[in-house]
Tab-separated table of C-alpha atoms and ligand atoms in Angstrom:
chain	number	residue	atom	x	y	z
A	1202	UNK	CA	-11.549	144.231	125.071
A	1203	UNK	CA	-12.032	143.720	129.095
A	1204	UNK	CA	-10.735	147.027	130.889
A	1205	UNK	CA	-8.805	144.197	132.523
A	1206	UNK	CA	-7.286	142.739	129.401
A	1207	UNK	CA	-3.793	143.923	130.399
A	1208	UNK	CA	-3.745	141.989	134.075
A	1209	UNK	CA	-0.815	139.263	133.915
A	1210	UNK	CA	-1.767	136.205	134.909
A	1211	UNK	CA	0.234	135.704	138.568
A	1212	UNK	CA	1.702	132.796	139.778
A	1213	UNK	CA	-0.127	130.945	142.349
A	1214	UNK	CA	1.130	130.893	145.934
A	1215	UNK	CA	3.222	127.866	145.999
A	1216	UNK	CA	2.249	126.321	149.064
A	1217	UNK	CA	-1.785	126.763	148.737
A	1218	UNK	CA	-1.606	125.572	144.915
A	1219	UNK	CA	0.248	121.675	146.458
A	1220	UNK	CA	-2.864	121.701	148.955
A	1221	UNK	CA	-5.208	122.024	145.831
A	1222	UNK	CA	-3.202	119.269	144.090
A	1223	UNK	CA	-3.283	117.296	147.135
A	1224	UNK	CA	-7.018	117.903	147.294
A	1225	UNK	CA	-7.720	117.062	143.664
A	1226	UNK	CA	-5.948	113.441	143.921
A	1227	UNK	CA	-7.900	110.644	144.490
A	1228	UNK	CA	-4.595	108.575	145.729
A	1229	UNK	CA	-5.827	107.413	148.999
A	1230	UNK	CA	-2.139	106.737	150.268
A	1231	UNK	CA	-1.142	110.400	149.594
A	1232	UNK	CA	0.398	112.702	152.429
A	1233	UNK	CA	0.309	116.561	152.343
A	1234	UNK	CA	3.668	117.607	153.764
A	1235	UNK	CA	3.286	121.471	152.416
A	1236	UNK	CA	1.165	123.485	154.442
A	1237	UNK	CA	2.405	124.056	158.348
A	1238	UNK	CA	-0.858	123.107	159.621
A	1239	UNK	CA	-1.460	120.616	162.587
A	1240	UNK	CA	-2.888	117.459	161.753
A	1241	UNK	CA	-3.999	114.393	163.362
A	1242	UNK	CA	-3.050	110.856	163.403
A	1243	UNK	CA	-5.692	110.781	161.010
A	1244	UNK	CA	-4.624	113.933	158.865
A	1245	UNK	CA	-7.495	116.023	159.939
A	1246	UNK	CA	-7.402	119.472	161.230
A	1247	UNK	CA	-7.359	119.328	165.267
A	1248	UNK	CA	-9.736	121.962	167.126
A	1249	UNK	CA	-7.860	122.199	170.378
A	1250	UNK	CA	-10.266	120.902	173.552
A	1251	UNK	CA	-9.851	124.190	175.111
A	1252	UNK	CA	-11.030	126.053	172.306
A	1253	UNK	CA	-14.112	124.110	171.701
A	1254	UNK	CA	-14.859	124.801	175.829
A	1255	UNK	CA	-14.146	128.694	175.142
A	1256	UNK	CA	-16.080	128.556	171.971
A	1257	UNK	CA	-19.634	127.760	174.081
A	1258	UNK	CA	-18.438	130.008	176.711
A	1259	UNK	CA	-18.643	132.741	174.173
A	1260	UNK	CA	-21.813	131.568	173.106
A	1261	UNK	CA	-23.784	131.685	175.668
A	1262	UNK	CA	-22.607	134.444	177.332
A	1263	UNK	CA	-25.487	137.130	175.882
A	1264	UNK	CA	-23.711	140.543	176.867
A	1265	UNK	CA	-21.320	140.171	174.644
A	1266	UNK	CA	-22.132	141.632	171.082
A	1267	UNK	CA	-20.775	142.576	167.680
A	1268	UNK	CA	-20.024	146.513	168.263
A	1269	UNK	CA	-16.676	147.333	167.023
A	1270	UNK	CA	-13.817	146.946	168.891
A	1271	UNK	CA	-11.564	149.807	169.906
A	1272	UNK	CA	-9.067	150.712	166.332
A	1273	UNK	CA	-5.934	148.566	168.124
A	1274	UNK	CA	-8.117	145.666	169.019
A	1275	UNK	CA	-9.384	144.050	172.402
A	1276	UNK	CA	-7.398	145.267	175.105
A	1277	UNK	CA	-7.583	142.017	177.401
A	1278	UNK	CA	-6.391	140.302	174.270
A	1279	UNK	CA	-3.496	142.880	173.803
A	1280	UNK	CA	-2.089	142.880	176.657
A	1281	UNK	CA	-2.340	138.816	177.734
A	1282	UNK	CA	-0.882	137.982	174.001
A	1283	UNK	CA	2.247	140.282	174.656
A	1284	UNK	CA	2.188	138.830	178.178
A	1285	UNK	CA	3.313	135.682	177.126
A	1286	UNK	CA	5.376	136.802	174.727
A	1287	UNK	CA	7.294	138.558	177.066
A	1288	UNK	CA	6.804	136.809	180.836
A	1289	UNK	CA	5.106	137.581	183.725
A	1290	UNK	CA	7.295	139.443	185.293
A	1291	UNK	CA	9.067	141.005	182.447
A	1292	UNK	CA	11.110	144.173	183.525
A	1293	UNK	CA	9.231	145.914	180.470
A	1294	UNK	CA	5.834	145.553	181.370
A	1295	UNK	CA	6.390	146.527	184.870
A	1296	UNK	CA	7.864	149.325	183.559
A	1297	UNK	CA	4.643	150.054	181.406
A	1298	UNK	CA	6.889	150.404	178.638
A	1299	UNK	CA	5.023	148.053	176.329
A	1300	UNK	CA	2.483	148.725	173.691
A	1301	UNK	CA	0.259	145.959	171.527
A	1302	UNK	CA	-1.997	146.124	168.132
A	1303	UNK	CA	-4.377	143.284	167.921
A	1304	UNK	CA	-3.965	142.336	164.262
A	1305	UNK	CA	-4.475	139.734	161.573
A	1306	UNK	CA	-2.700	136.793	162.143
A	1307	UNK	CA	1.453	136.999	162.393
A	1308	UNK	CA	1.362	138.107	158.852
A	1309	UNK	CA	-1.218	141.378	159.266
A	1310	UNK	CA	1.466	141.400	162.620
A	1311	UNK	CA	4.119	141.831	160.201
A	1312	UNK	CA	3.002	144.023	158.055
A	1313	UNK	CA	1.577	146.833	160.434
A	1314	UNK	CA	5.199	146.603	161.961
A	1315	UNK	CA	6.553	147.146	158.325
A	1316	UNK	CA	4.228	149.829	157.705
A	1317	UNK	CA	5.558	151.831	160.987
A	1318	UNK	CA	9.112	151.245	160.680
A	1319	UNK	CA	8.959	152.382	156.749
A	1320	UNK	CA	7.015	155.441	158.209
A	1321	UNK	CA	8.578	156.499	161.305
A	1322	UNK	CA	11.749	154.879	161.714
A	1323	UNK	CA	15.105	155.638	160.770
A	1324	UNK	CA	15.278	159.047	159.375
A	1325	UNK	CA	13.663	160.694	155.674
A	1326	UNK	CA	15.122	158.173	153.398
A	1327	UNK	CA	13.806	155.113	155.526
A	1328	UNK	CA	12.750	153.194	152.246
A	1329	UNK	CA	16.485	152.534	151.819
A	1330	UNK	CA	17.116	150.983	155.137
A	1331	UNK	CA	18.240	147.450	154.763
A	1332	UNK	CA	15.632	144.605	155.888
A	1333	UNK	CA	17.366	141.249	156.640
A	1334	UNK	CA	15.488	138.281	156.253
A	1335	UNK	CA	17.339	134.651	157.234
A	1336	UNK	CA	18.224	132.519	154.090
A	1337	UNK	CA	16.128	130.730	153.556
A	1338	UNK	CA	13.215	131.895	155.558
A	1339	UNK	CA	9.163	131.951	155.245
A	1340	UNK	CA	8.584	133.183	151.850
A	1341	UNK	CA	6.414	135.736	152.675
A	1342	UNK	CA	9.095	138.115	154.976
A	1343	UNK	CA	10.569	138.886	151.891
A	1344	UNK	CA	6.647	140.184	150.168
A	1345	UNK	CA	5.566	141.703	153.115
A	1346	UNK	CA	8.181	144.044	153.954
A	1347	UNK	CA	8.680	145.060	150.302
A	1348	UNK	CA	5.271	145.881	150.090
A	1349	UNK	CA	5.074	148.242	152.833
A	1350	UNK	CA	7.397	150.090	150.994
A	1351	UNK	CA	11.026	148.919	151.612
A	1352	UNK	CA	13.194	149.015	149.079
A	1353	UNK	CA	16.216	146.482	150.278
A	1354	UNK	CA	15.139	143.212	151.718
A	1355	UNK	CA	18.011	141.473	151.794
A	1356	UNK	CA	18.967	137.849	153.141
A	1357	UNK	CA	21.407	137.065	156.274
A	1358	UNK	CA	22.997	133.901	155.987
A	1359	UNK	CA	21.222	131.126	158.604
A	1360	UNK	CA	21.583	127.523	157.147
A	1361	UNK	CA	24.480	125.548	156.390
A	1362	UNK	CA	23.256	123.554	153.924
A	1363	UNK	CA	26.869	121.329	154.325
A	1364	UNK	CA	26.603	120.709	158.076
A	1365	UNK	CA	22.611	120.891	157.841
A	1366	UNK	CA	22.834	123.438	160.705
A	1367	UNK	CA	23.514	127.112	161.803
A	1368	UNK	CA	25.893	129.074	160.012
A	1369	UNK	CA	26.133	131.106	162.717
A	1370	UNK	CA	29.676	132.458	161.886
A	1371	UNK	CA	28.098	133.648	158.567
A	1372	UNK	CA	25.039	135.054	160.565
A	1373	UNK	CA	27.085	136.507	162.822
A	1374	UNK	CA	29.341	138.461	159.915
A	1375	UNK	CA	26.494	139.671	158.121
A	1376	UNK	CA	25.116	141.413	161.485
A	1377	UNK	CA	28.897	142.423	161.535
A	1378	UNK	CA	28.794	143.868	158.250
A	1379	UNK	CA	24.793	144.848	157.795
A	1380	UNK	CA	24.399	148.749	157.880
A	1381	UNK	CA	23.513	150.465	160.876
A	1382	UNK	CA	19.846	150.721	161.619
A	1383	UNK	CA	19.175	147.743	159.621
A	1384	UNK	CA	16.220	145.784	160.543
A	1385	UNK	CA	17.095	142.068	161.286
A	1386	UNK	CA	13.695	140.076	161.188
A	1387	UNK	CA	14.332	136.850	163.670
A	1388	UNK	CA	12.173	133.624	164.198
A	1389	UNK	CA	11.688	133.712	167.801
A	1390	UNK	CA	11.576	130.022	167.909
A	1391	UNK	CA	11.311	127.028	165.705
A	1392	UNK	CA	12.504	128.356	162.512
A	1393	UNK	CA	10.818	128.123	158.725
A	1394	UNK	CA	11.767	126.058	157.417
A	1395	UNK	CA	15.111	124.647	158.600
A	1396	UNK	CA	13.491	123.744	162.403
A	1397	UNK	CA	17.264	125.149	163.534
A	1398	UNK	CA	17.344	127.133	166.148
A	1399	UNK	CA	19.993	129.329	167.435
A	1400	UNK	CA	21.429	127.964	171.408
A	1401	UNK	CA	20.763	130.527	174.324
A	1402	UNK	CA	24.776	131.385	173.934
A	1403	UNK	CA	24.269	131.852	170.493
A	1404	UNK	CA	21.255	133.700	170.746
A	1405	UNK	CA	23.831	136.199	173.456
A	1406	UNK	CA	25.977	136.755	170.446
A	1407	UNK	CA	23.548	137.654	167.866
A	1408	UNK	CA	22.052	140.233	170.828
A	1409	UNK	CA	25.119	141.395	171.322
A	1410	UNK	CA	26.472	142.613	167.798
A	1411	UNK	CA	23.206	143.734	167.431
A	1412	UNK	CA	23.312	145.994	169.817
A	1413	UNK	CA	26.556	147.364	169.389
A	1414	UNK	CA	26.072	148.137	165.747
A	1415	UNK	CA	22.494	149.696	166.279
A	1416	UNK	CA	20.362	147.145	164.627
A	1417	UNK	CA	16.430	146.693	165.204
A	1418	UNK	CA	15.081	143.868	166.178
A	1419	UNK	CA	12.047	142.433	164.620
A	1420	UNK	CA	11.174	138.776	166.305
A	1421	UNK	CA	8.632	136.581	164.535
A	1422	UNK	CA	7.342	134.301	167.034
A	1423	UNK	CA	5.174	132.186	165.021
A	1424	UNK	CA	5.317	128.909	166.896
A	1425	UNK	CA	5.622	129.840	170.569
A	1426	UNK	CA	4.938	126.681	172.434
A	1427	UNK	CA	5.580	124.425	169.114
A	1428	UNK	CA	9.227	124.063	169.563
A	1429	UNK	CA	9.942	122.628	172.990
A	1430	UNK	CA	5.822	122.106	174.158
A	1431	UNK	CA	6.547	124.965	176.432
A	1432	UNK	CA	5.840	128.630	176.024
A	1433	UNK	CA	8.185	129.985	178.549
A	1434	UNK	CA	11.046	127.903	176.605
A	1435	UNK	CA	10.498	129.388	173.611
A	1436	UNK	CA	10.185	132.673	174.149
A	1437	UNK	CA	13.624	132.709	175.589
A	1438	UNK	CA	15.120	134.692	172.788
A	1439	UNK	CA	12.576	137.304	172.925
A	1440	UNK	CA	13.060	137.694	176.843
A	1441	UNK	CA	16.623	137.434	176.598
A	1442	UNK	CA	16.537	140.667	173.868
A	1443	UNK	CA	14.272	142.431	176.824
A	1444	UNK	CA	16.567	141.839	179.480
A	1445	UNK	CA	19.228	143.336	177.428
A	1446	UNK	CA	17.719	146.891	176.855
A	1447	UNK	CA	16.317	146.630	173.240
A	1448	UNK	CA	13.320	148.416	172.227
A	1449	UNK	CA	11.752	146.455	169.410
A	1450	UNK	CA	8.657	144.514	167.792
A	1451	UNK	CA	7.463	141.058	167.870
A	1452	UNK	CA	5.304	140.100	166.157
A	1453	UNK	CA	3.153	137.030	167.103
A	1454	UNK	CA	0.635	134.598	165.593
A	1455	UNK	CA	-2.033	132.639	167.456
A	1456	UNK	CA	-2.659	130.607	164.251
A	1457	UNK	CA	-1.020	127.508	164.970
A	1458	UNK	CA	-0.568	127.099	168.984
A	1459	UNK	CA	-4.306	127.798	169.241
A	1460	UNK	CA	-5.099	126.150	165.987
A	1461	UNK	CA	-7.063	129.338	165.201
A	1462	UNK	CA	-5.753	129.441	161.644
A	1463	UNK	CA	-8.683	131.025	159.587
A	1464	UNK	CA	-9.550	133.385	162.135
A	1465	UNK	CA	-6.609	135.378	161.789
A	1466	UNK	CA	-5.317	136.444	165.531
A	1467	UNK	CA	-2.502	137.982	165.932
A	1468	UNK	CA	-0.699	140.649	167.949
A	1469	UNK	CA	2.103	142.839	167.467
A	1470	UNK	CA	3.930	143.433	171.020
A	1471	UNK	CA	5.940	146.729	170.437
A	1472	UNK	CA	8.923	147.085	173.598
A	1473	UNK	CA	10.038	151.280	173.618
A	1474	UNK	CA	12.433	152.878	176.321
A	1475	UNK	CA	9.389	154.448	178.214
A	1476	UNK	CA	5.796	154.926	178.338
A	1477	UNK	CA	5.716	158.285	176.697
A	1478	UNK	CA	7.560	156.434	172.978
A	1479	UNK	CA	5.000	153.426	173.272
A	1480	UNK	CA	2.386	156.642	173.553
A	1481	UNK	CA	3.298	158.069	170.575
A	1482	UNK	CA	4.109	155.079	168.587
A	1483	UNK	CA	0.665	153.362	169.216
A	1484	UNK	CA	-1.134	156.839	168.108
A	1485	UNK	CA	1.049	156.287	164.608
A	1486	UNK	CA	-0.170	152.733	164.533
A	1487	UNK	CA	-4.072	153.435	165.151
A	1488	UNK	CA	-3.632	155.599	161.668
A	1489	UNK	CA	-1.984	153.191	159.689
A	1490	UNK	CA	-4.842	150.176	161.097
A	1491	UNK	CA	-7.460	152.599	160.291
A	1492	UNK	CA	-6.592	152.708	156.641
A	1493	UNK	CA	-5.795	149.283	156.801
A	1494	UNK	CA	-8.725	147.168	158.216
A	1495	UNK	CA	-9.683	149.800	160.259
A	1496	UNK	CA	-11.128	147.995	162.897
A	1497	UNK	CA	-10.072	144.159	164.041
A	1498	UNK	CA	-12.118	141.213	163.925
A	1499	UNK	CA	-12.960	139.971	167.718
A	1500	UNK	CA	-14.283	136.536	167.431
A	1501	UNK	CA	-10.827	134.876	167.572
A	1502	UNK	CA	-9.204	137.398	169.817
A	1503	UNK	CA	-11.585	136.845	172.453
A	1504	UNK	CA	-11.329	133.723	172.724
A	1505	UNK	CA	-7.577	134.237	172.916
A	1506	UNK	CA	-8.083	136.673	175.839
A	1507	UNK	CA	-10.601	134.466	177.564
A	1508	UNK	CA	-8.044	131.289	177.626
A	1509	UNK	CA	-5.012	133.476	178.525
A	1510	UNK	CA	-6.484	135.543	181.312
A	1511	UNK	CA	-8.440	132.368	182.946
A	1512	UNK	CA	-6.068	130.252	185.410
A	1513	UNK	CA	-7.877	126.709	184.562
A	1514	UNK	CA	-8.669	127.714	180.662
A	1515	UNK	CA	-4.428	128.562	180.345
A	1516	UNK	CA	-3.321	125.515	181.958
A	1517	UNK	CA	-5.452	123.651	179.585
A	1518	UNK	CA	-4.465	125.197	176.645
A	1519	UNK	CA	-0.935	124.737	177.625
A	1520	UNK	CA	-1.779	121.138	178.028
A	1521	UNK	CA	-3.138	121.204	174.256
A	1522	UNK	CA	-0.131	122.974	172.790
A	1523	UNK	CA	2.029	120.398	174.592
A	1524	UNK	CA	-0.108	117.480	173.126
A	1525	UNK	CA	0.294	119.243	169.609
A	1526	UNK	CA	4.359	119.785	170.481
A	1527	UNK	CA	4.929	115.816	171.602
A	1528	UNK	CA	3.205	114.455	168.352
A	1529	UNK	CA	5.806	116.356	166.086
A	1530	UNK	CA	8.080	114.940	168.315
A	1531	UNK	CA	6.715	112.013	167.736
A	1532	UNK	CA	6.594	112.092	164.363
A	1533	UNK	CA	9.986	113.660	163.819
A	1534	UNK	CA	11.232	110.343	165.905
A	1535	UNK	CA	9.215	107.712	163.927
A	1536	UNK	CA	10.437	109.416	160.385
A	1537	UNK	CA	14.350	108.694	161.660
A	1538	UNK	CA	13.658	105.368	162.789
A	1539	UNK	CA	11.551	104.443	159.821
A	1540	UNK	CA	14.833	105.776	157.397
A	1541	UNK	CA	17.417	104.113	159.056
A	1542	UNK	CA	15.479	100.715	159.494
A	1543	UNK	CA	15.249	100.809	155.540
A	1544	UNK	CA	18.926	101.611	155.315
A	1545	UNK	CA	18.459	104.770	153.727
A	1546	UNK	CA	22.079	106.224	153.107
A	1547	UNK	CA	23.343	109.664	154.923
A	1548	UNK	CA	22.527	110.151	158.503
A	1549	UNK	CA	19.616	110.818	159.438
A	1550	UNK	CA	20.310	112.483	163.098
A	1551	UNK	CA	19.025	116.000	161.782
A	1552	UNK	CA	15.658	115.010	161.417
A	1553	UNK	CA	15.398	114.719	165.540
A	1554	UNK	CA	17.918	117.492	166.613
A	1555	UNK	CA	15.118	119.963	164.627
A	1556	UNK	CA	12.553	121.503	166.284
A	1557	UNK	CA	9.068	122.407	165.528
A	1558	UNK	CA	6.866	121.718	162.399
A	1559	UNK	CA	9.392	122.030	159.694
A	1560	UNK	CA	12.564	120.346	158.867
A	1561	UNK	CA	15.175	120.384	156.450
A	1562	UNK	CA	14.966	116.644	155.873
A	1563	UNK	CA	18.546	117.114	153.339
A	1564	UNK	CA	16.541	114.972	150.676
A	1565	UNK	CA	17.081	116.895	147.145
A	1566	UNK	CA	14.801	116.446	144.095
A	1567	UNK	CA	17.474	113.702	142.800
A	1568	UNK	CA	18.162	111.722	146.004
A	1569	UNK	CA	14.358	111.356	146.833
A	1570	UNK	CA	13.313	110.233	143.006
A	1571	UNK	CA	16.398	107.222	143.304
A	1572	UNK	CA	16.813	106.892	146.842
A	1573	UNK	CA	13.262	106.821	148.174
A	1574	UNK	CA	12.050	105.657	145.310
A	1575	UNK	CA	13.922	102.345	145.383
A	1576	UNK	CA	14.726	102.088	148.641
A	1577	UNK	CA	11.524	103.070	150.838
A	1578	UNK	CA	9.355	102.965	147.423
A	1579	UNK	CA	8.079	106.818	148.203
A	1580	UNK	CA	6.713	108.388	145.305
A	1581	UNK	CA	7.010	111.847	144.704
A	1582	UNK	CA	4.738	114.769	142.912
A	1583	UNK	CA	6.767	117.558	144.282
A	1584	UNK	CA	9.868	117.022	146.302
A	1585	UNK	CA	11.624	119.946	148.690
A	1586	UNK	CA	14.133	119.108	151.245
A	1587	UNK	CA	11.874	120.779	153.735
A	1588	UNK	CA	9.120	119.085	155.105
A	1589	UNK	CA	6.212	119.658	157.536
A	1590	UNK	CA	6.202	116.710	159.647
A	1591	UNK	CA	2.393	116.965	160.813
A	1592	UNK	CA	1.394	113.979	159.441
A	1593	UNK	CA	4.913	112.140	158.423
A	1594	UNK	CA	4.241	108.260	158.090
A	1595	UNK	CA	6.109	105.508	156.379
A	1596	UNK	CA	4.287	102.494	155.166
A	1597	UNK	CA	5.853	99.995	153.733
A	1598	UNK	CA	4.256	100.288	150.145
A	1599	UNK	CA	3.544	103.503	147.978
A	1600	UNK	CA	2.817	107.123	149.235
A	1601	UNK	CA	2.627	109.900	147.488
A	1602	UNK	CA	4.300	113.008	149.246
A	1603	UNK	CA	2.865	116.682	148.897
A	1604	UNK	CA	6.130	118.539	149.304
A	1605	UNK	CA	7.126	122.088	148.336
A	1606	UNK	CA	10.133	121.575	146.340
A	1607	UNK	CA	12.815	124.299	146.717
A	1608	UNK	CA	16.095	123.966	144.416
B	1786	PLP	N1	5.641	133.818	160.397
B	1786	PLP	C1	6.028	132.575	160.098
B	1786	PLP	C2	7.462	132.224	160.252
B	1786	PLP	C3	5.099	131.635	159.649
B	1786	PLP	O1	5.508	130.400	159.346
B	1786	PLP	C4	3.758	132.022	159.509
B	1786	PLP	C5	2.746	131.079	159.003
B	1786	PLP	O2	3.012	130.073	158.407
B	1786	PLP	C6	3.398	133.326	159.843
B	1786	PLP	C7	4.361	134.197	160.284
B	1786	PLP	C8	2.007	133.871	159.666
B	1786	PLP	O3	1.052	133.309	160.408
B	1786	PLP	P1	-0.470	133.719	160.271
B	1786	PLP	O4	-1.148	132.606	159.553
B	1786	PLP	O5	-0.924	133.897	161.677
B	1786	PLP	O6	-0.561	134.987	159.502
């Protein structure tokens, strides 16, 4: 008997586990919708110009070396990433009143924001304070805030399924009715999965209940650049929040508008009332990196820092994220067209008022088996009514679609 007889086998992670099956099939006309991953015309993985350029830069530059970096990463990389997050001339960083940890990817992001706010925030019996993710939302909120230790991760209402839009007047209660202190975790732009975001004016009211019944706010910025091809756009929410007085976190992922997915950058921007909290709160989060990973991983964060703190290297790389932001527009253009040239029933208006990789295209398991199936001949492993649009197209004859099917 193994010492490990006793180990459960676990289920695999959904959306790596389609990309598997997707890579296993020898269908040539098969599309993976699954993973939110940029892809090409041709459904290849797209190295952005600009990071290719950086990439030699790095190279050949023979002072750098692989010494380890300081516990709460690269400080040019810090304090550019939160720059954008925030603006230029955000009132909070002139008012040195904003802290960073370089971390690993949005999701090690997430979690060394859990890890604080389960430690330090919100009194002795902090376990117990309510975390609100949006329903639905990227599976993983819920997994990563549990296991830092919170015992209530709960969802907010965000989609109406019905309308195949905002519920905002059921977001808005729950923030009405959510405990104070709660922590409200937001997708700063570009929402997974529904691609809905909340308007600026709606955005004003969800700041402003939150701040009159004392909740934190926890952005997720993800997709910065992805939802409108320009970063200033979408980090609107996060700005407006600033502008408003709110000390909170953001956390932020360089995965997808730098197409640095497997080298994990990521940065968690932390806003406080004054220099002396961000002190204090960055000493807190040097322990709990330190027993974490101890020590980030600099390839990918330099070459974040490089691009973001060059003038020609940033426009460029703006340039790239808008090439990357046009296609899914693009795409998201060509996949309405294509369904209402084949007479698909419903409307189909949804699939262009969405933003960013994902969207709730309102196809259930059902509808796509008889609908597509006869109308548009799709045919279908794994159907979910959300789908990446990366690498959407419609020919006329058989394809089989990669989807992660949620009921
Ligand atoms: N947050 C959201 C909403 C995401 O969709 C993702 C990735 O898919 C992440 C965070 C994590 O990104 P990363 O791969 O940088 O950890």
């Amino acid at each position: 008997m193994s010492l490990f007889g006793e180990v459960p086998q676990a289920t695999p992670v959904a959306v790596f586990k389609l990309s598997n099956d997707f890579k296993d099939d020898p269908n040539p006309m098969k599309v993976n919708l699954g993973v939110g991953a940029y892809r090409t015309d041709e459904g290849q993985p797209w190295v952005l110009p600009v990071v290719k350029k950086v990439e030699k830069l790095i190279v050949a530059d023979n002072r750098l070396n692989h010494e380890y970096l300081p516990i709460l990463g690269l400080p040019e990389f810090r304090s550019s990433a939160s720059k954008i997050a925030l603006g230029e001339d955000s009132p909070a960083i002139q008012e040195n009143r904003v802290g960073a940890v370089q971390c690993l990817g949005g999701t090690g992001a997430l979690k060394m924001g859990a890890e604080f706010l389960r430690r330090w925030y919100n009194g002795n019996d902090n376990m117990k304070t309510p975390v609100y993710v949006s329903a639905p939302t990227w599976e993983n909120h819920n997994s990563v805030f549990a296991n830092a230790g919170f015992k209530d991760v709960r969802p907010y209402k965000y989609w109406d399924a019905e309308k195949r839009g905002l519920d905002l007047a059921g977001f808005l209660g729950d923030l009405e009715t959510a405990p104070k202190h709660s922590i409200f975790v937001l997708h700063a732009c570009a929402h997974n999965p529904t691609g809905t975001d909340p308007t600026h004016v709606e955005w004003m009211q969800v700041a402003e209940v939150m701040e009159r019944r004392k909740l934190f706010v926890f952005f997720d910025s993800a997709y910065q650049g992805f939802a409108s091809g320009c970063l200033d756009k979408d980090a609107w929410a996060v700005r407006y929040f600033v502008t408003q007085g709110f000390e909170m976190f953001c956390a932020q992922s360089f995965s997808k508008n730098f197409g640095l997915y497997n080298e994990r950058v990521g940065n968690l921007t932390i806003v406080a009332r004054d220099a002396d909290n961000v002190r204090r709160v960055l000493s807190q989060m040097e322990k709990i990196v330190r027993v974490t990973w101890s020590n980030p991983p600099s390839q990918g964060a330099r070459l974040v820092a490089i691009t973001l703190n060059t003038a020609e290297l940033f426009a460029e790389w703006k340039d790239n994220v808008k090439t990357m932001a046009d296609r899914v527009l693009l795409m998201r253009a060509s996949l309405q067209a294509k369904l209402q040239a084949l007479g698909t029933p419903g409307t189909w208006d949804h699939i262009t008022q969405q933003i960013g990789m994902f969207s709730f295209t309102g196809l259930n398991r059902v509808y796509t088996h008889t609908h597509t199936h006869t109308h548009t001949h799709l045919l279908s492993h794994h159907i979910r009514c959300c789908y990446c649009l990366l690498s959407v197209l419609l020919p006329g004859d058989s394809l089989y679609l990669y989807v992660q099917y949620q009921s």
